[in-house]
Each structure stands twice: as C-alpha cells, then as structure tokens.
Amino acid sequence: MRGKLYLPRESAAMALGAGRLADALLQEAGARQLDIELVRTGSRGAFWAEPLLEVASGEGRILYGNIGAEDVPSLFTAGFLDGGAHEKRLGLVEDIPWLARQSRRCFVRCGVTDPLSLSDYRRHGGFSGLTKALAMPPGDVVQAITDAGLRGRGGAGFPAGIKWRTVAGAKAAQKYIICNADEGDSGTFADRLIMESDPFLLIEGMVIAGFATGASKGVVYLRSEYPLAAQILTKALDLATEARWLGRNIGGADFSFEIELFIGAGSYICGEETALLESLEGKRGEVRSKPPLPALAGLHGRPSVINNVLTLCAAPDILAHGAEDYHAYGQGKSRGTCAFQLGGNVRYGGLIEAPFGISLRELVEDYGGGTKSGRPLGAVQIGGPLGAYLPEDGLAIAMDYETLSAAGAALG
C-alpha cells in the first residue's frame, strides 16, 4: 500500500508543529509497515488550519486540519490514506469555501507543489511567462506590464510599468533589478509565504524584469528574520542556475542574468527603497534625498528597478496569460488581484488572494468568520502599523488604492 501525503515546510506551519508531525507520520507508517511518500510543500496560507495535512486521492486532495503528532495513530486507524472519516477531516480542497472562493493567480502553486522541484514548477505553468517574454522585443514586455495596470505592492501603488520603462530607457553599462523582500510591518507575511512556497516564481519575475529593462544583475534584499526563506531561496537559485534559467543564455536566448541573495541587518527603515540601497552598498541604512530617482541612479549610481516580492511575482502571470486577462480583475486603477493578510481576533486568519474591490466586510466576516472571541467587532486596522482603523460601520469600503486613500486609509 502506498499513500502520497503533502505537508508544509513553511515558517507558520513549522512553528505549529509540522516538523514533529512529519517525523510522527514516517515513524507510524514504518511501525505499520506502510509505504508512504511525504512531500514537503509550501503553505496554502490557511493558517487557521495549520498544520494542514493533505492526502492524494482519485477525487483530488483531501485535507485534514490542525493536525498534531498526537493525532497520527488515530489518523492511520481511521484509514486517512484512503480519505477515511476523522474528526479533523476537512474534505476535498474544492469543497472548502475559504480556498475555493479565492482568485489564486500569484499564489496558485503555494501549498500545492514542492517549492524546490523544478519539474513541479514547470508542470504547473512555471517559466511559461518567461518563455513568452524571451520571444518578444523587450519593449513589448514593458508594454504588457503597463497595459495590465500592475502597480507596486509595496504600499505606494506606483505603476510598475513606469519604473520599468524609465530603467529600460536609461543609458548605462550596468542596470539592476532589486527585490525588496524586507517585509517588516507587523502582521505581514505574504512575501515570506511566497518565497518559502514558490521561490522559482520570484526568480522568473526578476529575470523577466531584467530582460525587459536591459538589466543583467538582480539582488534579493531579504530580512534577516527569515532564515527558512533564505535557505529555500539559496537552494532555488542554485537549481535555477544549474537548469539554465539563470546565468548565461537563459532559455537558449541571447540574454544573461544572475541573482544575488543579500541578507539585511535588521533595520526597519531598510524597507524604504533608498535606505535599502544604502544598506546594499555597505552603508548605514538611511533614507536618501530624491532626486535622483533610483530608476536613474540607484544601486552604485546605476539605473535600478526596485519592486517588492509580489510585484515581481505578478509579472510571469501577466506574460503567460496576457495583459488583458490580468486587467480584467480588479476595478478602477487597481487591477489584478491583491494578497490580503488577515490576522488578529478572527476565526480564520491567513492569506486571501482576491481581486481589488472586494469589501473589507467580506474579508473580515466571510473569509475571517468574524471575531474568534465572539465579541462584537470594534475596529479593523488596515495597512499595517502606519495604517488606519476603520469601525464596524465602515466595513463596506472597497479594498482598492483610490477608495481607501479617499477614506484616509491605505492598503499598506
């Protein structure tokens, strides 16, 4: 008998005991002389159910939630390898509304694939965006990003196409693509989640940005508090280089690009792009005066695209499926999907990917399930520690850049 199991190796799941659960599963299977395959995935972001154990079946993956090492014997006894009934059985992925209602584009592989399997990544659509980009003139790639309406996910919402076009038009022997992965605001985890769950997506996005702008070097500025993300990214960079998705003549094209992983020194201010540049250059992380803009004089005074993780991770989807397809999601000047990070006193905390324009009430009540304590909701803080508080009667507000700005709030 052989069963295929999927269990996250991601920081939140590991903190909740996924490592001990993996050991217990293998030990119990051995004691029962059962042959199982345990695939360590990333996380689907359903932190309310972690550790989330999944079992392959003919109908699809069957989920068992909030599993601890102490549950393992009863799971085997219940026949969970065949989807057997158990008090912690949640059902098929498609039958769980919290997951099924989402519009997963950027996070579509998170929790589904082995983060360090290139074959898994390609089988689920990986590198299709880069392959299409390499067959296009670089200017057309920039135009696709512009037409899609992609805006920076770092908080300011600045149009990514403008940054890319500015760097593409700059004359310099060396240009850079800088990924700002210094995710320092309290309650934020979307960047970490995708780096630990789908690192090749970030690599693909940075290579596309490099090709579009004429940059040959990239840097991921990662906060020091993410050791598992650093470990996974380091391995992913090595694997991508070995497979010629990084380095010289990427994908057989006359284009070369390399990426360096840089670990930050723990300064919150380095989340600001110019302070980040100072840190990369070995200086104290302090904000630079503007102008000059980093797009014209960034790292070492060279033209530099500085985008955060989710901005770069949106590029492969846009190139793979087209700007028009991406632009169809969202509303107004806020196009595509957004990663909403829901935490605090809610029943179902985690990451929700949905089109811009979803109401705050839908996020808090439909996805979040209301307050975990059962007490009436007082206020919701949005946009991180520098954001605003909205009272219960303000939850009808649409989650997009312009609507929130008009209300004195921000996405963060």
CSV table of C-alpha atoms in Angstrom, one decimal:
chain,number,residue,atom,x,y,z
A,1,MET,CA,0.0,0.0,0.0
A,2,ARG,CA,1.3,3.4,-0.9
A,3,GLY,CA,0.0,6.8,0.1
A,4,LYS,CA,1.1,10.2,-1.0
A,5,LEU,CA,0.9,12.9,1.6
A,6,TYR,CA,1.6,16.7,1.4
A,7,LEU,CA,2.7,18.6,4.5
A,8,PRO,CA,4.0,22.2,4.6
A,9,ARG,CA,7.6,23.1,5.4
A,10,GLU,CA,6.8,26.8,5.9
A,11,SER,CA,7.5,29.0,8.9
A,12,ALA,CA,4.0,29.3,10.3
A,13,ALA,CA,3.3,25.5,9.8
A,14,MET,CA,6.7,24.6,11.3
A,15,ALA,CA,6.0,26.9,14.3
A,16,LEU,CA,2.8,25.0,14.9
A,17,GLY,CA,4.5,21.6,14.8
A,18,ALA,CA,4.7,20.5,11.2
A,19,GLY,CA,8.2,19.2,11.7
A,20,ARG,CA,7.2,17.0,14.6
A,21,LEU,CA,4.2,15.8,12.6
A,22,ALA,CA,6.4,14.8,9.7
A,23,ASP,CA,8.5,12.6,12.0
A,24,ALA,CA,5.5,11.1,13.6
A,25,LEU,CA,3.9,10.2,10.2
A,26,LEU,CA,7.0,8.5,9.0
A,27,GLN,CA,7.5,6.6,12.3
A,28,GLU,CA,3.9,5.4,12.4
A,29,ALA,CA,3.9,4.3,8.8
A,30,GLY,CA,7.1,2.3,9.4
A,31,ALA,CA,5.6,0.7,12.5
A,32,ARG,CA,2.5,-0.3,10.5
A,33,GLN,CA,4.7,-1.4,7.5
A,34,LEU,CA,3.0,1.0,5.2
A,35,ASP,CA,4.8,2.6,2.3
A,36,ILE,CA,4.1,6.4,2.1
A,37,GLU,CA,5.6,9.3,0.2
A,38,LEU,CA,5.7,12.5,2.2
A,39,VAL,CA,6.0,15.7,0.0
A,40,ARG,CA,7.0,18.8,1.9
A,41,THR,CA,5.2,21.7,0.2
A,42,GLY,CA,4.8,25.4,1.0
A,43,SER,CA,1.6,26.6,2.6
A,44,ARG,CA,-1.8,27.4,1.2
A,45,GLY,CA,-1.9,30.3,3.7
A,46,ALA,CA,-4.8,28.8,5.6
A,47,PHE,CA,-3.1,29.4,8.9
A,48,TRP,CA,-6.3,28.7,10.8
A,49,ALA,CA,-5.9,25.0,9.8
A,50,GLU,CA,-2.2,24.5,10.1
A,51,PRO,CA,-0.5,22.1,10.3
A,52,LEU,CA,-2.6,21.2,7.2
A,53,LEU,CA,-2.1,17.6,6.1
A,54,GLU,CA,-3.2,16.6,2.6
A,55,VAL,CA,-3.7,13.1,1.2
A,56,ALA,CA,-3.8,12.3,-2.6
A,57,SER,CA,-6.9,10.5,-3.8
A,58,GLY,CA,-8.6,9.7,-7.1
A,59,GLU,CA,-11.0,12.7,-6.5
A,60,GLY,CA,-8.3,15.1,-5.6
A,61,ARG,CA,-6.5,16.1,-2.4
A,62,ILE,CA,-8.3,15.5,0.9
A,63,LEU,CA,-7.4,17.9,3.7
A,64,TYR,CA,-7.0,17.2,7.4
A,65,GLY,CA,-6.6,20.3,9.5
A,66,ASN,CA,-4.9,21.3,12.8
A,67,ILE,CA,-3.1,18.0,12.9
A,68,GLY,CA,-0.6,17.4,15.7
A,69,ALA,CA,1.8,14.5,16.2
A,70,GLU,CA,-0.6,13.1,18.8
A,71,ASP,CA,-3.3,12.7,16.1
A,72,VAL,CA,-1.2,10.4,13.9
A,73,PRO,CA,-2.1,7.0,15.3
A,74,SER,CA,-5.9,7.7,15.1
A,75,LEU,CA,-5.5,9.0,11.5
A,76,PHE,CA,-3.9,5.7,10.4
A,77,THR,CA,-6.5,3.8,12.3
A,78,ALA,CA,-9.3,5.8,10.6
A,79,GLY,CA,-7.8,4.9,7.2
A,80,PHE,CA,-6.9,8.5,6.3
A,81,LEU,CA,-4.6,7.3,3.4
A,82,ASP,CA,-7.9,6.4,1.7
A,83,GLY,CA,-9.6,9.6,2.8
A,84,GLY,CA,-11.2,7.9,5.8
A,85,ALA,CA,-13.5,9.8,8.2
A,86,HIS,CA,-11.8,11.5,11.1
A,87,GLU,CA,-12.9,14.4,13.4
A,88,LYS,CA,-10.2,16.6,11.7
A,89,ARG,CA,-11.1,15.7,8.1
A,90,LEU,CA,-12.0,19.0,6.3
A,91,GLY,CA,-12.8,17.4,2.9
A,92,LEU,CA,-11.6,18.0,-0.7
A,93,VAL,CA,-9.8,21.2,-1.5
A,94,GLU,CA,-12.6,22.2,-3.9
A,95,ASP,CA,-15.2,21.7,-1.2
A,96,ILE,CA,-13.6,24.2,1.3
A,97,PRO,CA,-15.2,27.6,0.6
A,98,TRP,CA,-12.3,29.5,2.2
A,99,LEU,CA,-10.0,28.2,-0.6
A,100,ALA,CA,-12.5,27.7,-3.4
A,101,ARG,CA,-13.8,31.3,-3.4
A,102,GLN,CA,-10.3,32.8,-3.8
A,103,SER,CA,-8.9,34.0,-7.1
A,104,ARG,CA,-5.5,32.4,-6.8
A,105,ARG,CA,-3.1,33.7,-9.5
A,106,CYS,CA,0.1,34.7,-7.8
A,107,PHE,CA,-0.3,32.1,-5.0
A,108,VAL,CA,-1.7,29.4,-7.2
A,109,ARG,CA,1.1,26.9,-6.5
A,110,CYS,CA,1.6,27.7,-2.8
A,111,GLY,CA,0.9,24.6,-0.8
A,112,VAL,CA,0.4,22.6,-4.0
A,113,THR,CA,3.9,22.0,-5.2
A,114,ASP,CA,7.3,21.1,-3.8
A,115,PRO,CA,8.9,24.6,-3.6
A,116,LEU,CA,12.3,23.2,-4.7
A,117,SER,CA,11.1,20.9,-7.6
A,118,LEU,CA,11.7,22.5,-10.9
A,119,SER,CA,9.7,19.8,-12.6
A,120,ASP,CA,6.8,20.5,-10.3
A,121,TYR,CA,7.1,24.2,-11.1
A,122,ARG,CA,7.1,23.7,-14.8
A,123,ARG,CA,4.3,21.1,-14.7
A,124,HIS,CA,2.1,23.8,-13.0
A,125,GLY,CA,2.9,26.5,-15.6
A,126,GLY,CA,6.2,27.8,-14.3
A,127,PHE,CA,8.5,29.6,-16.8
A,128,SER,CA,5.8,29.9,-19.4
A,129,GLY,CA,5.7,33.7,-18.8
A,130,LEU,CA,9.5,34.0,-19.2
A,131,THR,CA,9.5,31.8,-22.3
A,132,LYS,CA,6.9,34.1,-23.9
A,133,ALA,CA,8.8,37.2,-22.8
A,134,LEU,CA,12.1,36.0,-24.3
A,135,ALA,CA,10.3,35.6,-27.7
A,136,MET,CA,9.2,39.3,-27.6
A,137,PRO,CA,11.0,42.6,-28.0
A,138,PRO,CA,11.9,43.9,-24.6
A,139,GLY,CA,9.8,47.0,-25.2
A,140,ASP,CA,6.7,44.8,-25.7
A,141,VAL,CA,7.3,43.2,-22.3
A,142,VAL,CA,7.3,46.6,-20.7
A,143,GLN,CA,4.2,47.5,-22.6
A,144,ALA,CA,2.4,44.3,-21.3
A,145,ILE,CA,3.2,45.2,-17.7
A,146,THR,CA,1.9,48.7,-18.4
A,147,ASP,CA,-1.3,47.6,-20.1
A,148,ALA,CA,-2.0,45.1,-17.3
A,149,GLY,CA,-2.1,48.0,-14.9
A,150,LEU,CA,0.3,46.4,-12.5
A,151,ARG,CA,1.0,48.6,-9.5
A,152,GLY,CA,3.7,48.2,-6.9
A,153,ARG,CA,2.5,46.0,-4.0
A,154,GLY,CA,4.9,47.7,-1.5
A,155,GLY,CA,2.3,50.2,-0.4
A,156,ALA,CA,2.6,53.2,-2.6
A,157,GLY,CA,0.9,51.5,-5.5
A,158,PHE,CA,3.2,53.2,-8.0
A,159,PRO,CA,2.7,51.8,-11.6
A,160,ALA,CA,5.3,49.2,-12.2
A,161,GLY,CA,5.3,49.9,-16.0
A,162,ILE,CA,6.6,53.4,-15.4
A,163,LYS,CA,9.5,52.2,-13.3
A,164,TRP,CA,10.4,49.5,-15.9
A,165,ARG,CA,10.1,51.9,-18.8
A,166,THR,CA,12.3,54.5,-17.1
A,167,VAL,CA,15.1,52.0,-16.4
A,168,ALA,CA,14.7,50.5,-19.9
A,169,GLY,CA,15.3,53.9,-21.4
A,170,ALA,CA,18.3,54.8,-19.3
A,171,LYS,CA,21.7,54.6,-20.8
A,172,ALA,CA,24.1,52.6,-18.7
A,173,ALA,CA,26.5,49.7,-19.0
A,174,GLN,CA,25.1,48.1,-15.8
A,175,LYS,CA,21.5,48.1,-14.6
A,176,TYR,CA,19.9,46.3,-11.6
A,177,ILE,CA,16.7,44.6,-10.6
A,178,ILE,CA,16.3,44.9,-6.8
A,179,CYS,CA,13.7,42.9,-5.0
A,180,ASN,CA,12.7,44.5,-1.7
A,181,ALA,CA,12.0,41.5,0.5
A,182,ASP,CA,12.4,43.4,3.7
A,183,GLU,CA,8.9,42.6,4.9
A,184,GLY,CA,9.0,44.3,8.3
A,185,ASP,CA,5.5,45.5,9.2
A,186,SER,CA,3.7,43.7,12.0
A,187,GLY,CA,1.2,41.1,10.8
A,188,THR,CA,2.7,40.8,7.3
A,189,PHE,CA,3.7,37.5,5.8
A,190,ALA,CA,2.7,37.4,2.1
A,191,ASP,CA,6.3,37.9,0.8
A,192,ARG,CA,7.6,35.3,3.2
A,193,LEU,CA,4.9,32.9,2.3
A,194,ILE,CA,5.6,33.0,-1.5
A,195,MET,CA,9.4,32.9,-1.1
A,196,GLU,CA,9.1,29.8,1.1
A,197,SER,CA,6.3,28.2,-1.0
A,198,ASP,CA,7.1,29.2,-4.6
A,199,PRO,CA,10.6,30.7,-4.9
A,200,PHE,CA,11.0,30.0,-8.6
A,201,LEU,CA,8.2,32.4,-9.3
A,202,LEU,CA,10.2,35.3,-7.8
A,203,ILE,CA,13.2,34.2,-9.8
A,204,GLU,CA,11.1,34.1,-13.0
A,205,GLY,CA,9.7,37.5,-12.3
A,206,MET,CA,13.1,39.1,-11.7
A,207,VAL,CA,14.5,37.5,-14.9
A,208,ILE,CA,11.5,38.9,-16.9
A,209,ALA,CA,12.2,42.4,-15.4
A,210,GLY,CA,15.9,42.1,-16.3
A,211,PHE,CA,15.1,41.2,-19.9
A,212,ALA,CA,12.6,43.9,-20.3
A,213,THR,CA,14.8,46.7,-18.9
A,214,GLY,CA,18.3,45.6,-20.1
A,215,ALA,CA,19.5,44.7,-16.6
A,216,SER,CA,21.9,41.8,-16.1
A,217,LYS,CA,22.1,41.6,-12.3
A,218,GLY,CA,19.5,41.2,-9.6
A,219,VAL,CA,19.6,41.3,-5.9
A,220,VAL,CA,17.0,40.0,-3.4
A,221,TYR,CA,17.3,42.1,-0.2
A,222,LEU,CA,15.9,39.7,2.4
A,223,ARG,CA,15.2,40.5,6.0
A,224,SER,CA,17.4,38.6,8.5
A,225,GLU,CA,14.4,37.3,10.4
A,226,TYR,CA,13.5,34.9,7.6
A,227,PRO,CA,16.1,32.1,7.9
A,228,LEU,CA,13.9,29.4,6.3
A,229,ALA,CA,13.2,31.7,3.3
A,230,ALA,CA,16.9,32.3,2.9
A,231,GLN,CA,17.6,28.6,3.0
A,232,ILE,CA,14.9,27.9,0.4
A,233,LEU,CA,15.9,30.8,-1.9
A,234,THR,CA,19.6,29.9,-1.8
A,235,LYS,CA,18.8,26.3,-3.0
A,236,ALA,CA,16.3,27.6,-5.6
A,237,LEU,CA,18.9,30.0,-7.0
A,238,ASP,CA,21.4,27.1,-7.3
A,239,LEU,CA,18.8,24.9,-9.0
A,240,ALA,CA,17.7,27.6,-11.4
A,241,THR,CA,21.3,28.3,-12.4
A,242,GLU,CA,22.0,24.6,-13.0
A,243,ALA,CA,18.9,24.3,-15.2
A,244,ARG,CA,20.0,27.5,-17.2
A,245,TRP,CA,17.0,29.6,-16.0
A,246,LEU,CA,19.7,31.8,-14.5
A,247,GLY,CA,23.1,32.7,-15.8
A,248,ARG,CA,24.2,32.8,-19.4
A,249,ASN,CA,21.9,32.4,-22.4
A,250,ILE,CA,18.7,31.9,-20.4
A,251,GLY,CA,16.2,29.6,-22.1
A,252,GLY,CA,18.5,29.5,-25.1
A,253,ALA,CA,18.2,33.2,-25.7
A,254,ASP,CA,20.9,35.8,-26.1
A,255,PHE,CA,20.3,37.1,-22.6
A,256,SER,CA,22.2,36.6,-19.3
A,257,PHE,CA,21.0,37.4,-15.8
A,258,GLU,CA,22.2,36.5,-12.3
A,259,ILE,CA,20.7,37.0,-8.9
A,260,GLU,CA,22.4,37.5,-5.5
A,261,LEU,CA,20.7,37.0,-2.2
A,262,PHE,CA,21.6,39.7,0.3
A,263,ILE,CA,20.6,39.4,4.0
A,264,GLY,CA,19.6,42.6,5.7
A,265,ALA,CA,21.0,43.8,9.0
A,266,GLY,CA,17.6,44.0,10.8
A,267,SER,CA,16.8,47.7,10.3
A,268,TYR,CA,13.1,48.5,9.9
A,269,ILE,CA,13.9,51.6,7.8
A,270,CYS,CA,15.6,49.5,5.1
A,271,GLY,CA,12.1,48.6,3.9
A,272,GLU,CA,12.2,52.1,2.3
A,273,GLU,CA,13.9,51.8,-1.1
A,274,THR,CA,16.7,54.3,-0.8
A,275,ALA,CA,17.6,53.2,2.7
A,276,LEU,CA,17.7,49.7,1.3
A,277,LEU,CA,20.2,50.9,-1.4
A,278,GLU,CA,22.4,52.4,1.3
A,279,SER,CA,22.5,49.1,3.1
A,280,LEU,CA,23.3,47.2,-0.1
A,281,GLU,CA,26.2,49.5,-0.6
A,282,GLY,CA,27.6,48.7,2.9
A,283,LYS,CA,26.4,52.0,4.5
A,284,ARG,CA,24.2,52.8,7.4
A,285,GLY,CA,20.5,52.3,6.3
A,286,GLU,CA,19.3,55.9,6.0
A,287,VAL,CA,16.9,57.4,3.6
A,288,ARG,CA,18.4,59.2,0.6
A,289,SER,CA,17.2,62.5,-0.8
A,290,LYS,CA,15.3,62.5,-4.1
A,291,PRO,CA,16.1,63.3,-6.8
A,292,PRO,CA,17.9,61.5,-8.3
A,293,LEU,CA,15.4,58.7,-8.5
A,294,PRO,CA,16.6,55.1,-8.1
A,295,ALA,CA,15.3,54.3,-11.6
A,296,LEU,CA,18.1,56.6,-12.9
A,297,ALA,CA,20.7,56.5,-10.2
A,298,GLY,CA,20.0,53.5,-7.9
A,299,LEU,CA,22.5,50.8,-6.7
A,300,HIS,CA,26.0,52.1,-7.1
A,301,GLY,CA,24.6,55.0,-9.0
A,302,ARG,CA,23.2,52.8,-11.8
A,303,PRO,CA,19.6,52.6,-13.1
A,304,SER,CA,17.7,50.2,-10.9
A,305,VAL,CA,14.2,48.8,-10.8
A,306,ILE,CA,13.1,48.4,-7.1
A,307,ASN,CA,10.0,46.3,-6.7
A,308,ASN,CA,8.7,44.2,-3.8
A,309,VAL,CA,8.2,40.5,-4.0
A,310,LEU,CA,4.6,40.4,-5.0
A,311,THR,CA,5.1,43.0,-7.7
A,312,LEU,CA,7.8,40.9,-9.4
A,313,CYS,CA,5.8,37.7,-8.9
A,314,ALA,CA,2.9,39.2,-10.8
A,315,ALA,CA,5.0,39.6,-14.0
A,316,PRO,CA,5.1,35.9,-15.0
A,317,ASP,CA,1.3,35.6,-14.8
A,318,ILE,CA,0.8,38.8,-17.0
A,319,LEU,CA,3.2,37.5,-19.7
A,320,ALA,CA,1.8,33.9,-19.6
A,321,HIS,CA,-1.9,34.9,-19.9
A,322,GLY,CA,-1.8,38.3,-21.4
A,323,ALA,CA,-2.2,41.9,-20.1
A,324,GLU,CA,-5.9,41.9,-20.9
A,325,ASP,CA,-6.6,38.8,-18.8
A,326,TYR,CA,-4.8,40.3,-15.8
A,327,HIS,CA,-6.5,43.7,-16.3
A,328,ALA,CA,-9.9,42.1,-16.2
A,329,TYR,CA,-9.5,41.6,-12.4
A,330,GLY,CA,-10.0,44.5,-10.1
A,331,GLN,CA,-11.6,47.9,-10.6
A,332,GLY,CA,-10.7,51.4,-11.5
A,333,LYS,CA,-6.9,52.0,-11.4
A,334,SER,CA,-6.4,49.0,-9.1
A,335,ARG,CA,-6.1,46.0,-11.4
A,336,GLY,CA,-5.4,42.3,-10.8
A,337,THR,CA,-5.5,40.5,-7.5
A,338,CYS,CA,-4.2,41.5,-4.1
A,339,ALA,CA,-2.8,39.4,-1.3
A,340,PHE,CA,-4.9,40.3,1.8
A,341,GLN,CA,-3.2,39.2,5.1
A,342,LEU,CA,-5.8,38.6,7.8
A,343,GLY,CA,-4.8,38.2,11.4
A,344,GLY,CA,-5.7,39.1,14.9
A,345,ASN,CA,-9.0,38.3,16.6
A,346,VAL,CA,-10.6,36.4,13.7
A,347,ARG,CA,-11.6,32.8,13.4
A,348,TYR,CA,-9.9,32.1,10.1
A,349,GLY,CA,-6.7,34.0,9.8
A,350,GLY,CA,-4.4,33.6,6.8
A,351,LEU,CA,-3.8,34.8,3.3
A,352,ILE,CA,-6.6,35.6,0.9
A,353,GLU,CA,-5.9,36.4,-2.8
A,354,ALA,CA,-8.8,38.2,-4.3
A,355,PRO,CA,-9.4,40.9,-6.9
A,356,PHE,CA,-9.1,44.5,-5.9
A,357,GLY,CA,-12.5,45.9,-4.9
A,358,ILE,CA,-13.5,43.2,-2.5
A,359,SER,CA,-15.2,44.8,0.5
A,360,LEU,CA,-13.5,44.8,3.9
A,361,ARG,CA,-16.6,43.2,5.3
A,362,GLU,CA,-16.3,40.2,3.0
A,363,LEU,CA,-12.7,39.8,4.1
A,364,VAL,CA,-13.4,40.0,7.8
A,365,GLU,CA,-16.8,38.3,8.0
A,366,ASP,CA,-16.9,35.8,5.1
A,367,TYR,CA,-13.3,34.8,5.0
A,368,GLY,CA,-12.3,35.7,8.5
A,369,GLY,CA,-15.5,34.2,10.1
A,370,GLY,CA,-15.9,37.2,12.4
A,371,THR,CA,-14.1,37.5,15.7
A,372,LYS,CA,-12.6,34.4,17.3
A,373,SER,CA,-13.6,35.6,20.7
A,374,GLY,CA,-17.3,36.0,19.7
A,375,ARG,CA,-17.3,39.6,21.0
A,376,PRO,CA,-18.6,42.4,18.8
A,377,LEU,CA,-16.1,43.8,16.3
A,378,GLY,CA,-14.8,47.2,17.4
A,379,ALA,CA,-12.4,48.2,14.6
A,380,VAL,CA,-10.2,46.8,11.9
A,381,GLN,CA,-6.7,48.1,11.4
A,382,ILE,CA,-5.7,48.1,7.7
A,383,GLY,CA,-2.4,49.0,6.1
A,384,GLY,CA,-0.1,47.8,8.8
A,385,PRO,CA,1.1,49.7,11.9
A,386,LEU,CA,1.1,53.0,10.0
A,387,GLY,CA,-2.4,52.4,8.6
A,388,ALA,CA,-5.8,53.4,9.8
A,389,TYR,CA,-8.5,52.0,12.0
A,390,LEU,CA,-12.0,51.5,10.5
A,391,PRO,CA,-15.0,50.9,12.7
A,392,GLU,CA,-17.6,48.2,12.2
A,393,ASP,CA,-19.9,50.6,10.2
A,394,GLY,CA,-17.0,51.3,7.8
A,395,LEU,CA,-16.6,47.7,6.6
A,396,ALA,CA,-18.5,48.2,3.4
A,397,ILE,CA,-15.5,50.0,2.0
A,398,ALA,CA,-13.9,48.6,-1.2
A,399,MET,CA,-10.3,47.4,-0.9
A,400,ASP,CA,-8.6,49.4,-3.7
A,401,TYR,CA,-6.0,52.1,-3.7
A,402,GLU,CA,-8.2,55.1,-4.6
A,403,THR,CA,-11.2,54.3,-2.4
A,404,LEU,CA,-9.1,53.7,0.7
A,405,SER,CA,-7.0,56.8,0.1
A,406,ALA,CA,-10.1,58.9,-0.1
A,407,ALA,CA,-11.2,57.5,3.3
A,408,GLY,CA,-7.8,58.4,4.8
A,409,ALA,CA,-6.6,54.8,4.8
A,410,ALA,CA,-4.2,52.7,2.7
A,411,LEU,CA,-3.6,49.2,1.6
A,412,GLY,CA,-0.1,49.2,3.1
